[in-house]
Coordinates of C-alpha atoms and ligand atoms in Angstrom, one line a residue:
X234 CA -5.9 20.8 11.2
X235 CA -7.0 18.9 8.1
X236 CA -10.3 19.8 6.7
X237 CA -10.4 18.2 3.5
X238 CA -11.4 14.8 4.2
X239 CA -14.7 12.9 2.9
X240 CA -17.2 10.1 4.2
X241 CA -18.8 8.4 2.4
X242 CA -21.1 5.4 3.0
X243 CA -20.9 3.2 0.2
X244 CA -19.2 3.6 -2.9
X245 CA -18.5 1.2 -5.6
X246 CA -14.4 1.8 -4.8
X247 CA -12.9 4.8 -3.1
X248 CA -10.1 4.8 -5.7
X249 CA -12.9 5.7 -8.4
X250 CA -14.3 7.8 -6.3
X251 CA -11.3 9.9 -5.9
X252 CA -10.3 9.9 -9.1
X253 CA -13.8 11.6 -10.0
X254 CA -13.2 14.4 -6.9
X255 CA -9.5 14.8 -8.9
X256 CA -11.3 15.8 -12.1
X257 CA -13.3 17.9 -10.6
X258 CA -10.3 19.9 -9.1
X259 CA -9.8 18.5 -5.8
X260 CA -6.8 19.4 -3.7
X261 CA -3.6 18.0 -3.3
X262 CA -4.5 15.3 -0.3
X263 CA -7.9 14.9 -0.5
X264 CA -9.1 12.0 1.5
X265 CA -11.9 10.2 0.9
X266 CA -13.2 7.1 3.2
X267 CA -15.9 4.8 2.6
X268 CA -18.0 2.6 5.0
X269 CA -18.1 -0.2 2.5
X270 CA -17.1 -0.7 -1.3
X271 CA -19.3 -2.8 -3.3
X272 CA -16.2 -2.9 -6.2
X273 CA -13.2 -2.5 -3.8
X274 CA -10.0 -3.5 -6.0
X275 CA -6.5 -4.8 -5.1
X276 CA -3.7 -5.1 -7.9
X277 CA -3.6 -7.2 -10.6
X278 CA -7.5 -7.0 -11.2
X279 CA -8.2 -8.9 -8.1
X280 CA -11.5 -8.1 -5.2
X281 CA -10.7 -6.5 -2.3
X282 CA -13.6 -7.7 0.2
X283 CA -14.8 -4.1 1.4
X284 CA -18.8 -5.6 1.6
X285 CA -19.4 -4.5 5.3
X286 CA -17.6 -2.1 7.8
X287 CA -15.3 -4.2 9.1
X288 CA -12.4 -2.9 7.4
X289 CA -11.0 0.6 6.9
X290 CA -10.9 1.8 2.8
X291 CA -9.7 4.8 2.1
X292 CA -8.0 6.9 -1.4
X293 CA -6.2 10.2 -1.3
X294 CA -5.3 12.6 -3.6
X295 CA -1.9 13.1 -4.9
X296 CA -0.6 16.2 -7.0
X297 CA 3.1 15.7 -6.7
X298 CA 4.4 16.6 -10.2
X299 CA 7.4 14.4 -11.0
X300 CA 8.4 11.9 -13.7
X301 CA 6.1 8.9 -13.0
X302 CA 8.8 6.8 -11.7
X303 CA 9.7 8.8 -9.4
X304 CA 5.8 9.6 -8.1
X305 CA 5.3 5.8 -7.9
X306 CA 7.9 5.3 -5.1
X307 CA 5.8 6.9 -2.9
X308 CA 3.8 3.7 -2.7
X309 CA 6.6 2.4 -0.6
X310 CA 6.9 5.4 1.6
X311 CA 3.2 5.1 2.0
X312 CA 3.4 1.6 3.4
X313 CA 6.0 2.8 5.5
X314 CA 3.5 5.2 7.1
X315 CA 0.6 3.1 7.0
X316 CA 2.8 0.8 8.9
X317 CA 4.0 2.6 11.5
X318 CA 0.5 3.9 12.5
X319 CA -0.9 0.5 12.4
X320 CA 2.1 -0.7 15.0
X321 CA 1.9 2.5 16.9
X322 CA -1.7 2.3 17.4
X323 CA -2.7 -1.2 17.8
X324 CA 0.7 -2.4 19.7
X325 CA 1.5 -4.8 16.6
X326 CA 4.6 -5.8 14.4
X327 CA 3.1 -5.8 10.8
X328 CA 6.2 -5.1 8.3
X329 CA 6.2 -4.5 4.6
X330 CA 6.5 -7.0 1.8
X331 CA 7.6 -5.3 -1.5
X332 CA 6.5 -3.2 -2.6
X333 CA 3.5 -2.5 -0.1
X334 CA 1.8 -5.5 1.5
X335 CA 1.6 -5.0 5.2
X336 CA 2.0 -8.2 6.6
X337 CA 1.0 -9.2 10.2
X338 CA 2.4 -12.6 11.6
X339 CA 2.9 -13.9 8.0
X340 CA -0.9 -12.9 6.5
X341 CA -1.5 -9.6 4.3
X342 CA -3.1 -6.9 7.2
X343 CA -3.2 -4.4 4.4
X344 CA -3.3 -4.0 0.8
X345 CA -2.5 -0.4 -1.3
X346 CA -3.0 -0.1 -4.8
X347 CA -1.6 3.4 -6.4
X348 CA -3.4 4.6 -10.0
X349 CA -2.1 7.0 -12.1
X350 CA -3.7 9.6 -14.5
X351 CA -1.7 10.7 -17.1
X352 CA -1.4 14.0 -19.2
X353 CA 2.1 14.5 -21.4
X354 CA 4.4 12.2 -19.9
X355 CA 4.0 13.2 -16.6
X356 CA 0.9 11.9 -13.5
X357 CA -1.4 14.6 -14.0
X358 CA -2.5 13.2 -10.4
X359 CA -2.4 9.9 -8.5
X360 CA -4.7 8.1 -6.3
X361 CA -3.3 6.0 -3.0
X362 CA -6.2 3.4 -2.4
X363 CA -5.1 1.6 1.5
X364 CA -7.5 -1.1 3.0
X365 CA -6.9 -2.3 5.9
X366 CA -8.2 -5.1 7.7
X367 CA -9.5 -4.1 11.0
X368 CA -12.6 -5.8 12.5
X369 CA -12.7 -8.3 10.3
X370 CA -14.0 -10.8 12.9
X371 CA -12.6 -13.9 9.7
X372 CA -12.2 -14.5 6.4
X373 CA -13.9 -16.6 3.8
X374 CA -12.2 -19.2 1.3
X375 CA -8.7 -19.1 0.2
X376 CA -8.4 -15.7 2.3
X377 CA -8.6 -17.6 5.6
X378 CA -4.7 -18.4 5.3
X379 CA -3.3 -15.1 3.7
X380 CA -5.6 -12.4 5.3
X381 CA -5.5 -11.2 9.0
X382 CA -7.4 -8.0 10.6
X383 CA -6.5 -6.2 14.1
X384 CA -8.9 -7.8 15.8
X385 CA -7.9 -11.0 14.9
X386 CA -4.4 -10.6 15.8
X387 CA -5.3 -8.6 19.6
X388 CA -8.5 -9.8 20.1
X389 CA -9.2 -6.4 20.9
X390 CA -11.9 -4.0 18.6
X391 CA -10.7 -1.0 17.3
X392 CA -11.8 2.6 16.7
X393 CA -11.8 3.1 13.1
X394 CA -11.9 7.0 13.3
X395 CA -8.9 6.9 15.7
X396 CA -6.6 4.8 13.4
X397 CA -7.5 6.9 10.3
X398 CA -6.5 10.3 12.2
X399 CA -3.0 8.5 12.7
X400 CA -3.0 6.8 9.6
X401 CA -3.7 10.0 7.7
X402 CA -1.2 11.9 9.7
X403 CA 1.6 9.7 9.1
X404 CA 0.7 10.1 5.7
X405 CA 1.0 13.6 5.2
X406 CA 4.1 13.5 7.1
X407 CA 5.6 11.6 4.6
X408 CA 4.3 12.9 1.7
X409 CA 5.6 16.3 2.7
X410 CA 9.3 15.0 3.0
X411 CA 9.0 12.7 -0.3
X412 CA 7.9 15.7 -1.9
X413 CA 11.5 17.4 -1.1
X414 CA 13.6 14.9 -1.0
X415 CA 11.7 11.6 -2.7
X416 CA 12.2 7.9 -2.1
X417 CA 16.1 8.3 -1.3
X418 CA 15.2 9.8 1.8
X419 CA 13.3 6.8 3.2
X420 CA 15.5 4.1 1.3
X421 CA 17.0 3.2 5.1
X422 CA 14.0 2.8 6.7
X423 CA 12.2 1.1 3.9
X424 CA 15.0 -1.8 4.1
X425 CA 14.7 -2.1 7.5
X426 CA 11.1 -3.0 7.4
X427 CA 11.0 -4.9 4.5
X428 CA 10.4 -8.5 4.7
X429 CA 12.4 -9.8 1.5
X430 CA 15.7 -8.5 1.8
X431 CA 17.9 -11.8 2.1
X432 CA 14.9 -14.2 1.4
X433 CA 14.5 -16.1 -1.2
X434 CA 11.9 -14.9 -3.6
X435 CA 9.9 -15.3 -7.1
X436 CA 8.8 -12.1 -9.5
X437 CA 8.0 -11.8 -12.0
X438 CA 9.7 -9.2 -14.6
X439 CA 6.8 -8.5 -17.3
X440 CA 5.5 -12.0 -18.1
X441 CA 8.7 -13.6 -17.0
X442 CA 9.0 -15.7 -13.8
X443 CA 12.5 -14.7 -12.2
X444 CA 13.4 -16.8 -8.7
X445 CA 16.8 -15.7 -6.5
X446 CA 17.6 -13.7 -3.5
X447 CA 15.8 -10.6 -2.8
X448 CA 19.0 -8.4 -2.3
X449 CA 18.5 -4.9 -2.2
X450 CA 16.0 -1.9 -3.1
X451 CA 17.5 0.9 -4.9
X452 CA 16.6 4.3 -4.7
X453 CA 13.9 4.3 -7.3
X454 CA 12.3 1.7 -4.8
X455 CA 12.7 -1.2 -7.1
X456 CA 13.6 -5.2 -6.2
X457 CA 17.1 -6.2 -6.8
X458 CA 16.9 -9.9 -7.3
X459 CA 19.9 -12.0 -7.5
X460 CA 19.8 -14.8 -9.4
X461 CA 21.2 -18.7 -9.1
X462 CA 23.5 -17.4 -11.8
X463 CA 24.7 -14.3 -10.4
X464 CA 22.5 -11.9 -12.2
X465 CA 21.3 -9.0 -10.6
X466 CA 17.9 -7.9 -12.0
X467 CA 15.8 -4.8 -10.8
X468 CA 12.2 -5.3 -10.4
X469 CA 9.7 -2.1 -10.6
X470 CA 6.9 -3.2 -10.5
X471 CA 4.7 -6.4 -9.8
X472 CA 4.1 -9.3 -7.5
X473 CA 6.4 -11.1 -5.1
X474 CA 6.4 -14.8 -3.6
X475 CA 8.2 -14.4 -0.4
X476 CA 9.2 -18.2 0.6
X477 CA 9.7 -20.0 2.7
X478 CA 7.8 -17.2 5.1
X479 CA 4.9 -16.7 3.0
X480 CA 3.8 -18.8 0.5
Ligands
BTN225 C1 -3.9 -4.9 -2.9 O1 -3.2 -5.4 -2.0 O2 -4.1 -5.7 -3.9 C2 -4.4 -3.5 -2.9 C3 -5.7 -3.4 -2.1 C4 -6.2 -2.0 -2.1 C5 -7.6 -1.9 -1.5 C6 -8.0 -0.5 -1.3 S1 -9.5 -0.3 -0.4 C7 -9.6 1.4 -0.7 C8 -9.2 1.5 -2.2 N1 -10.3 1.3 -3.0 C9 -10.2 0.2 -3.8 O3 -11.0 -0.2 -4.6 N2 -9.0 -0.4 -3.5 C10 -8.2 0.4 -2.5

């Protein structure tokens, strides 16, 4: 049984929390869960809306010491996880939009953003931030048409403490396989659930807008786009515009 996991009722984000706890010497997959956020983050410096407790925010600890490429895959593994507790649970089909948007009925269900501390070359530790959108009875401004929660989508409310236990599970699952045998080991099942493979799509590589078909994801978990013109480029990081599904 797990006995190293935190509550907390506000924080200003559960990623900085975590990070703090990892200083300090926590273990290797702490959890820490907050009731609200007043600073809750998504990627690319953009709010997460954590203000009440309608939604589940969580960060856990991650010790794995491996060239940061390889550390960051786990992001994908992780949606992989998150997902399947979220469709096990709650009797959904969310999937996964590269690299880890869980996407419910074309809206983002769940966001994770993945920081990394860094000492000679190598993570020193990471920190695995997932919010989910749970109760959320709606959404507010441009959010109404890209954000969905459980209970929007089943009409029925959910017990947070419940889908943590499996989300966490699944979690530690997977991180004990990537651990041994790392993101080639789920490169099947992550293609299977993601979204983009064969859709058209538009990333963008550093500062530079690339459109094509999304093609493949290789075993470093990256993007394979190919182009108009035949080129095959490898995304590792960044944003996707899945169209015509999601605009
Ligand atoms: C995204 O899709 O942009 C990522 C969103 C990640 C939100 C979670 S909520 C728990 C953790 N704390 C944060 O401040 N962010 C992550």
């Amino acid at each position: 049984m797990r006995n190293n996991i935190l509550y907390i009722d506000e924080v200003s984000s559960t990623n900085d929390a975590a990070k703090k706890l990892a200083i300090e010497g926590a273990k290797d997959g702490t959890v820490i869960v907050a009731e609200s956020q007043t600073g809750g983050r998504g990627r690319r410096g953009r709010i997460w809306q954590s203000a009440n407790g309608d939604g589940l925010y969580f960060s856990m600890i991650l010790r794995h010491r491996a060239e940061a490429v390889k550390c960051q895959s786990f992001t994908l593994v992780a949606a992989v996880a998150v997902k399947d507790a979220l469709n096990g649970c709650c009797g959904v089909g969310a999937a996964i939009k590269w690299p880890n948007d869980i996407i419910l009925n074309e809206k983002k269900l769940c966001g994770i953003l993945t920081e990394t501390n860094m000492t000679g070359g190598m993570p020193d530790f990471m920190i695995l931030g997932v919010g989910v959108n749970v109760n959320n009875p709606g959404f507010d401004g441009e959010l109404i048409h890209k954000a969905t929660s459980l209970f929007l989508e089943t009409g029925a409310f959910v017990n947070k403490k419940e889908l943590l236990e499996q989300i966490i599970g699944n979690l530690d699952e997977a991180y004990g396989q990537f651990k041994n045998a790392g993101f080639a080991g789920f490169l099947d099942i992550y293609k299977k659930d993601c979204l983009n493979i064969g859709q058209t799509v538009s990333a963008y590589n550093g500062k530079k807008e690339i459109c094509g078909k999304a093609v493949d994801i290789t075993e470093l978990g990256e993007l394979v786009i190919q182009t108009d013109d035949n080129i095959r480029l490898c995304i590792n990081s960044g944003e996707v515009t899945l169209s015509p599904i999601i605009a």
